[in-house]
PDB file of C-alpha atoms in Angstrom:
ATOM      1  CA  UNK O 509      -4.397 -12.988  15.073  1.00 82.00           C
ATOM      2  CA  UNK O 510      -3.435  -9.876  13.332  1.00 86.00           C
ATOM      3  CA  UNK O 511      -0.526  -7.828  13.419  1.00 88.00           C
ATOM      4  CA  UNK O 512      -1.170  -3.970  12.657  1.00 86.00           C
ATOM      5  CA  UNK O 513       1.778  -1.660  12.349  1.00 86.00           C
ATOM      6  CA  UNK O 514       2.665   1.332  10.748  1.00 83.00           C
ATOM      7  CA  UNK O 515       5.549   2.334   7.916  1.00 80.00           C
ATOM      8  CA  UNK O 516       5.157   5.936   8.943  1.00 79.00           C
ATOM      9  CA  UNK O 517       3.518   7.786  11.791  1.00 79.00           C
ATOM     10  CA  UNK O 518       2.449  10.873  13.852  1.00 78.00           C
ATOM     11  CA  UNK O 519       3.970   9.005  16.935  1.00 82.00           C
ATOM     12  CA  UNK O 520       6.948  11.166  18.774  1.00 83.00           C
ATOM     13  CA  UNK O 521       9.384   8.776  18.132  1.00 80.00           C
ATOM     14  CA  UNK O 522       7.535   7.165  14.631  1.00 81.00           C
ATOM     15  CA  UNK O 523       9.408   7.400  11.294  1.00 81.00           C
ATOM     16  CA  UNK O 524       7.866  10.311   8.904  1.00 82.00           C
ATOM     17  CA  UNK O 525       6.662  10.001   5.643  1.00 81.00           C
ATOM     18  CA  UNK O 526       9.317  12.838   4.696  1.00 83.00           C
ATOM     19  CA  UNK O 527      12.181  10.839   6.065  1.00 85.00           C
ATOM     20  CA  UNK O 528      10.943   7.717   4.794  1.00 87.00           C
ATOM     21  CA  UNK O 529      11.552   5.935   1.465  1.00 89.00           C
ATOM     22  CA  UNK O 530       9.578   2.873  -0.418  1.00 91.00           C
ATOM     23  CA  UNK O 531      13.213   0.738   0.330  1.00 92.00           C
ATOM     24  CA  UNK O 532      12.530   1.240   4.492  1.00 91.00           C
ATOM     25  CA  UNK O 533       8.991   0.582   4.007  1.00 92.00           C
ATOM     26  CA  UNK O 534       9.964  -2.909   2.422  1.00 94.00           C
ATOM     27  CA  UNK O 535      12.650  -3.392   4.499  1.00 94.00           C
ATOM     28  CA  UNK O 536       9.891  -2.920   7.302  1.00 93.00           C
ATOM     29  CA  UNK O 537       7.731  -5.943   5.766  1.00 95.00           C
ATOM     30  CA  UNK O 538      10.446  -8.003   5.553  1.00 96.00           C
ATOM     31  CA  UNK O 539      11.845  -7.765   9.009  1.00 95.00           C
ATOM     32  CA  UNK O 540       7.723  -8.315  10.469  1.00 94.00           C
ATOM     33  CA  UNK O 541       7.441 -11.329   7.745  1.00 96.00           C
ATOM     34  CA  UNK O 542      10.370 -13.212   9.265  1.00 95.00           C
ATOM     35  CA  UNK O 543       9.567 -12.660  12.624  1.00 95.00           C
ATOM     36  CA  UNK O 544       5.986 -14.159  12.192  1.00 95.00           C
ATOM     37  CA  UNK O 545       7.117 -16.814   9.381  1.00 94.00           C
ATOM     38  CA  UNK O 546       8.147 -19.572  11.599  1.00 94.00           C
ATOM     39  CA  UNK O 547       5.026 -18.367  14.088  1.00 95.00           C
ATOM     40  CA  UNK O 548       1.887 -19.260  11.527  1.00 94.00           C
ATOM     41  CA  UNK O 549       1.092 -21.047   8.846  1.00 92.00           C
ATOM     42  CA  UNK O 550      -0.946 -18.309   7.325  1.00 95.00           C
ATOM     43  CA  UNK O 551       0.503 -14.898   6.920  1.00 96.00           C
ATOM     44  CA  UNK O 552      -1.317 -12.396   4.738  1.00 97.00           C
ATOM     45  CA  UNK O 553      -0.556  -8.997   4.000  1.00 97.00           C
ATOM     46  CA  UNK O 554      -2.451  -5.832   3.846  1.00 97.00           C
ATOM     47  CA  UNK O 555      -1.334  -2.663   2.520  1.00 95.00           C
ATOM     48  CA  UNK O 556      -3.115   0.513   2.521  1.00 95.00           C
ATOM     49  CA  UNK O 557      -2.064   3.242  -0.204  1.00 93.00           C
ATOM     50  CA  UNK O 558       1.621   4.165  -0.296  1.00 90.00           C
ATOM     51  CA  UNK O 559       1.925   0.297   1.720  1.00 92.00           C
ATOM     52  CA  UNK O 560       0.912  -1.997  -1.504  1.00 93.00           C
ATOM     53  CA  UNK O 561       3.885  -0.822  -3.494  1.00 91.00           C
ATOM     54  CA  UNK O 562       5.956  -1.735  -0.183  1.00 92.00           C
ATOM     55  CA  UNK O 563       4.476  -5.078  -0.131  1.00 94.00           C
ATOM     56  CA  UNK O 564       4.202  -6.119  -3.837  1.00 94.00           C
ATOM     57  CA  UNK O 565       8.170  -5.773  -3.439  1.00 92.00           C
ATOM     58  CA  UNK O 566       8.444  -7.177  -0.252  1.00 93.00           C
ATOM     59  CA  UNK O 567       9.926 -11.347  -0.168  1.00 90.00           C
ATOM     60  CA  UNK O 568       6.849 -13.057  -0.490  1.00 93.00           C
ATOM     61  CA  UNK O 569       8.064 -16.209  -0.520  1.00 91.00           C
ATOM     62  CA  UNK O 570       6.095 -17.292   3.429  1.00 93.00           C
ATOM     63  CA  UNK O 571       3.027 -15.369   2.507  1.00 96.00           C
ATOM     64  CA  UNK O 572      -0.158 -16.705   2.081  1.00 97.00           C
ATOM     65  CA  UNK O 573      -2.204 -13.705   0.343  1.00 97.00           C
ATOM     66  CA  UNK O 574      -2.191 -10.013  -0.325  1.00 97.00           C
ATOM     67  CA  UNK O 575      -5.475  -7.431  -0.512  1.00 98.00           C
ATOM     68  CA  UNK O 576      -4.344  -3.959  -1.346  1.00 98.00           C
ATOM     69  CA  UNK O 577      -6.685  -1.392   0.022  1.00 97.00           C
ATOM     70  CA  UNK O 578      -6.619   1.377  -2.718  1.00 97.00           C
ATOM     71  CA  UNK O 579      -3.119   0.783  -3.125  1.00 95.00           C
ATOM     72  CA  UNK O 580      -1.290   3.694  -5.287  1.00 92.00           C
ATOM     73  CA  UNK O 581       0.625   3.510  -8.411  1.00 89.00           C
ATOM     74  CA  UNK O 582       4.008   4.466  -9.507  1.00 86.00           C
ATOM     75  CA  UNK O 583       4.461   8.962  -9.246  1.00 87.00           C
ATOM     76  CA  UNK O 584       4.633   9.718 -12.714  1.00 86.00           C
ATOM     77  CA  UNK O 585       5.116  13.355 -12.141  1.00 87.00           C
ATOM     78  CA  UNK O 586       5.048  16.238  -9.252  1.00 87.00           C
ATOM     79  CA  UNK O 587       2.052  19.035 -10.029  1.00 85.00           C
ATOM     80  CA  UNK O 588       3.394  22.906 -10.645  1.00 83.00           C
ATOM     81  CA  UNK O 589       1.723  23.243  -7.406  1.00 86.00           C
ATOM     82  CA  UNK O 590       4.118  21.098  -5.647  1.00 89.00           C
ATOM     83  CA  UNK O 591       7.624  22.578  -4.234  1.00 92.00           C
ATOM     84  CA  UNK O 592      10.545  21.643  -3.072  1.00 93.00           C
ATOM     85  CA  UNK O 593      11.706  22.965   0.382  1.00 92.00           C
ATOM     86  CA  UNK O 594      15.490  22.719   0.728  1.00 93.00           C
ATOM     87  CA  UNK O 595      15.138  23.087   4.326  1.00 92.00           C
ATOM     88  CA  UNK O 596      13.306  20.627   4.977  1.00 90.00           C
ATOM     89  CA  UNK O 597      14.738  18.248   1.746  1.00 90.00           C
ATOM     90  CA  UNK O 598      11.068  17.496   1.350  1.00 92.00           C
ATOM     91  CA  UNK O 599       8.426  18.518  -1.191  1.00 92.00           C
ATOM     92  CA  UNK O 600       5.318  19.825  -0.307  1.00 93.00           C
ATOM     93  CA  UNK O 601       3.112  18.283  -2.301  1.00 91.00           C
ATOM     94  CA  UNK O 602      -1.048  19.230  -2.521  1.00 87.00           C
ATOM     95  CA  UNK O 603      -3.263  15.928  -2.598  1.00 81.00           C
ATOM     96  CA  UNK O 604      -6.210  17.478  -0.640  1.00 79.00           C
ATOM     97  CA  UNK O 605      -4.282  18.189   2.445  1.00 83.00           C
ATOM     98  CA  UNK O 606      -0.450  19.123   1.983  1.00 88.00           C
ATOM     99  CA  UNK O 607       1.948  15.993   2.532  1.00 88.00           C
ATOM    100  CA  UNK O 608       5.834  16.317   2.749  1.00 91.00           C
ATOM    101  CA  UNK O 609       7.654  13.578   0.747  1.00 91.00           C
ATOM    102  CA  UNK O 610      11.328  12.797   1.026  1.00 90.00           C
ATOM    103  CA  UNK O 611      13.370  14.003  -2.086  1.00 90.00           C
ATOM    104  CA  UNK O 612      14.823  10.592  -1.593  1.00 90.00           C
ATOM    105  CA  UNK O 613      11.165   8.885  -1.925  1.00 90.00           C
ATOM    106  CA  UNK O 614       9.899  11.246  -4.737  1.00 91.00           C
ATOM    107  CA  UNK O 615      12.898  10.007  -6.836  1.00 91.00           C
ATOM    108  CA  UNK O 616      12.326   6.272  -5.818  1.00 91.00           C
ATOM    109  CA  UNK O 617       8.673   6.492  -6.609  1.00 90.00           C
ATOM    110  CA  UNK O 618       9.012   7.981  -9.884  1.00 90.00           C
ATOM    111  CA  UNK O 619      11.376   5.082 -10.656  1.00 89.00           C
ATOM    112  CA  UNK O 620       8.491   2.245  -9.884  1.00 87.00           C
ATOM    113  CA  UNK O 621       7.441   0.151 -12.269  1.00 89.00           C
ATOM    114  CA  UNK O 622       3.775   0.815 -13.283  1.00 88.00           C
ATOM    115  CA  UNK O 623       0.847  -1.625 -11.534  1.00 87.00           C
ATOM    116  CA  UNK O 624       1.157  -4.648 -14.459  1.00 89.00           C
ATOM    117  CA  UNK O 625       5.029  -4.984 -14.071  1.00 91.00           C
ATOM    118  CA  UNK O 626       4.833  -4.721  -9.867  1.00 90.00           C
ATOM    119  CA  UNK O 627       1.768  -7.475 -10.126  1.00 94.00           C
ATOM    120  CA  UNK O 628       2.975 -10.020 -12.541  1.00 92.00           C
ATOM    121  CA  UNK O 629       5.387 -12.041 -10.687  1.00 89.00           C
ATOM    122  CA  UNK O 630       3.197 -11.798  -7.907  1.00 95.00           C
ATOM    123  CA  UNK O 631       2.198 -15.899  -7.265  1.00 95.00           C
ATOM    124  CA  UNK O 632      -0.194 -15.888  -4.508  1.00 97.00           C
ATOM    125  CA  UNK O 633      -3.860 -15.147  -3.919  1.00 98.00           C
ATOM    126  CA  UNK O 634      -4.264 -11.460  -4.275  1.00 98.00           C
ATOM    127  CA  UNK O 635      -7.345  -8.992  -3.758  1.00 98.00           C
ATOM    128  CA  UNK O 636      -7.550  -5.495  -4.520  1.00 98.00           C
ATOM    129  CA  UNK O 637      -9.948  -3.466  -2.677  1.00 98.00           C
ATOM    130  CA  UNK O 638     -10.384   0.481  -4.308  1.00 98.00           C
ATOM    131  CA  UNK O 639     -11.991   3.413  -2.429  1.00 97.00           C
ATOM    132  CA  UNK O 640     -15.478   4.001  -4.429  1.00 96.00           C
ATOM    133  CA  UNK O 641     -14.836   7.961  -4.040  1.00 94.00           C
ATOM    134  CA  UNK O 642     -11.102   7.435  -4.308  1.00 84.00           C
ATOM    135  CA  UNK O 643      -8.973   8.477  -7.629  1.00 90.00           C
ATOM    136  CA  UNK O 644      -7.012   5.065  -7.230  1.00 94.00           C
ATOM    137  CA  UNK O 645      -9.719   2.967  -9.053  1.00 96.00           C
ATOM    138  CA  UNK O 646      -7.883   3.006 -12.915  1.00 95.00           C
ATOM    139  CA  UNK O 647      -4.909   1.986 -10.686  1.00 95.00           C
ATOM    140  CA  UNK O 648      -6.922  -1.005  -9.174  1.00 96.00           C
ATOM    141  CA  UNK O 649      -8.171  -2.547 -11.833  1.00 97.00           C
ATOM    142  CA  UNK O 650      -4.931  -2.342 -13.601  1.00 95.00           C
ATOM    143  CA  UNK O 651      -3.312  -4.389 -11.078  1.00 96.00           C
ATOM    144  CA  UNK O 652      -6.532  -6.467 -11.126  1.00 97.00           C
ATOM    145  CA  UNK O 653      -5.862  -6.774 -15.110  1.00 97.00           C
ATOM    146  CA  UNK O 654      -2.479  -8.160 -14.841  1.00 97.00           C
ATOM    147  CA  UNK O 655      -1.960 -10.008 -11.536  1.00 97.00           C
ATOM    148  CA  UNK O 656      -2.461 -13.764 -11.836  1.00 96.00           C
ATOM    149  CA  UNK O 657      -5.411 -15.950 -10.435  1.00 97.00           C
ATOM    150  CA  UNK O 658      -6.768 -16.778  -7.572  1.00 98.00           C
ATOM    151  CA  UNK O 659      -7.772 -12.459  -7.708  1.00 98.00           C
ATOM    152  CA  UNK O 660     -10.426 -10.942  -6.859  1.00 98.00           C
ATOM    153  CA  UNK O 661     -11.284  -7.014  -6.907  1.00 98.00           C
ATOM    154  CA  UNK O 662     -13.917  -4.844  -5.310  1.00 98.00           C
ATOM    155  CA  UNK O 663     -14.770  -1.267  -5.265  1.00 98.00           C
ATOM    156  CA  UNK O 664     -16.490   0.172  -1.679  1.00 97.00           C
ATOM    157  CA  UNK O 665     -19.088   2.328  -2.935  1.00 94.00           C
ATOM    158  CA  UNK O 666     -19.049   5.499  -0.769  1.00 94.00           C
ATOM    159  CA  UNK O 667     -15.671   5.189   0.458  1.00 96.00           C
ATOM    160  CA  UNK O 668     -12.368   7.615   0.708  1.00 95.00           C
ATOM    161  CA  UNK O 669      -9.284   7.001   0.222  1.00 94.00           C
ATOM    162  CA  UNK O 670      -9.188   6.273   4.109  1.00 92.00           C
ATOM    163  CA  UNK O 671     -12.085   4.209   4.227  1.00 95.00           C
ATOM    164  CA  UNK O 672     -12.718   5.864   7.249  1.00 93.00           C
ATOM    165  CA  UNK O 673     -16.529   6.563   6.636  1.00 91.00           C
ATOM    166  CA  UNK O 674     -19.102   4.586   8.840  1.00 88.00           C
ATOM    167  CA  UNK O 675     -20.634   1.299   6.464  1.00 90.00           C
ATOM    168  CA  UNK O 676     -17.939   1.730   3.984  1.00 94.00           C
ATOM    169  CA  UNK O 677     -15.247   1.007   6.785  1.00 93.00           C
ATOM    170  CA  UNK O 678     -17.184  -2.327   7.566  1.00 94.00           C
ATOM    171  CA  UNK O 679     -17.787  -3.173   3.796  1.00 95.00           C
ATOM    172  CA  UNK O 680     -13.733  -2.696   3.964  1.00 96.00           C
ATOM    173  CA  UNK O 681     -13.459  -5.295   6.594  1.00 95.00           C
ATOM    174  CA  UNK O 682     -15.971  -8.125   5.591  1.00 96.00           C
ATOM    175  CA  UNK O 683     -14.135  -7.936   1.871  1.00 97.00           C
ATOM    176  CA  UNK O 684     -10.471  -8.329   3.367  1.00 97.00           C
ATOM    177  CA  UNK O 685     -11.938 -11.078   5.920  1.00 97.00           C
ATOM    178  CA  UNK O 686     -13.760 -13.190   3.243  1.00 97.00           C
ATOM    179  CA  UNK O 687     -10.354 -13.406   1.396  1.00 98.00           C
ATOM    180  CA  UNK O 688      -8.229 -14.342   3.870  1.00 97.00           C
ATOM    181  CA  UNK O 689     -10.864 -17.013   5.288  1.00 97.00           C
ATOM    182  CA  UNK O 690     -11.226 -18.278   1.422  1.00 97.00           C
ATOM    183  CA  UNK O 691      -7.097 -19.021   1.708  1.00 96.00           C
ATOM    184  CA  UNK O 692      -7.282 -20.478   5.687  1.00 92.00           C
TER     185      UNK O 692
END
């Protein structure tokens, strides 16, 4: 069984990114972690991007496993290119595509710990699985570097950030099942 849902979304009554900080995401984990806990044995967690940092400081304590899927790292700056818009209380920032952040977040994010301090008090099975096309692969194996065994890392050649592509999204798939069936 498997339990998708969404921090943020493009849904009419979803939560956006721009009103949304790294605290509600992890509050969010939380709250689906206890309602599953006493539900199955097994509970992994996947986090995509932006999500890892909201589980690697989520209570682990009733899960099983994690597997990032090119999981980001702490915001060590804003470009020149990115603004703040007081009407909004966002920034606009430029990764590609423009993306409004939260002022709140932004702050928050740029407080995070970098990948070896979030992954070292991590105690349970953890794979990190990087975008082969993506900028987040320094950031993987940096968390691969520091978090503690069982780990495993893997790099989807061909993929973006979204692993969204046809093959690569499968390669995605078999990598995250073969953990979790390695821990079940």
């Amino acid at each position: 069984t498997a339990f998708r849902f969404g921090l943020y979304s493009g849904e009419r009554d979803g939560r956006k990114l721009r009103q949304a900080t790294i605290a509600n995401h992890t509050q969010d984990v939380n709250t689906v972690v206890n309602y599953f806990k006493s539900r199955y044995k097994n509970i992994f967690l996947v986090g995509h991007s932006l999500g890892g940092l909201s589980i690697l400081t989520a209570n682990l304590k009733p899960v099983k496993g994690l597997i990032l899927w090119d999981s980001t790292h702490t915001l060590k700056k804003l470009e020149p290119s990115d603004r703040f818009n007081k009407y909004l209380d966002a920034y606009i920032v430029d990764w590609g595509i423009e993306i409004l952040i939260g002022k709140k977040m932004v702050g928050e994010w740029m407080g995070f710990p970098p990948p070896k301090e979030l992954v070292k008090n991590i105690k349970v099975p953890i794979k990190i699985i990087c975008a082969g096309r993506g900028q987040l692969i320094k950031t993987g194996k940096e968390y691969y570097q520091y978090a503690h065994q069982p780990k495993a890392l893997a790099i989807i050649k061909n993929a973006g950030h979204n692993f969204d592509e046809d093959g690569p999204e499968e390669g995605l798939f078999r990598e995250t099942y073969a953990w979790v069936k390695k821990f079940t």
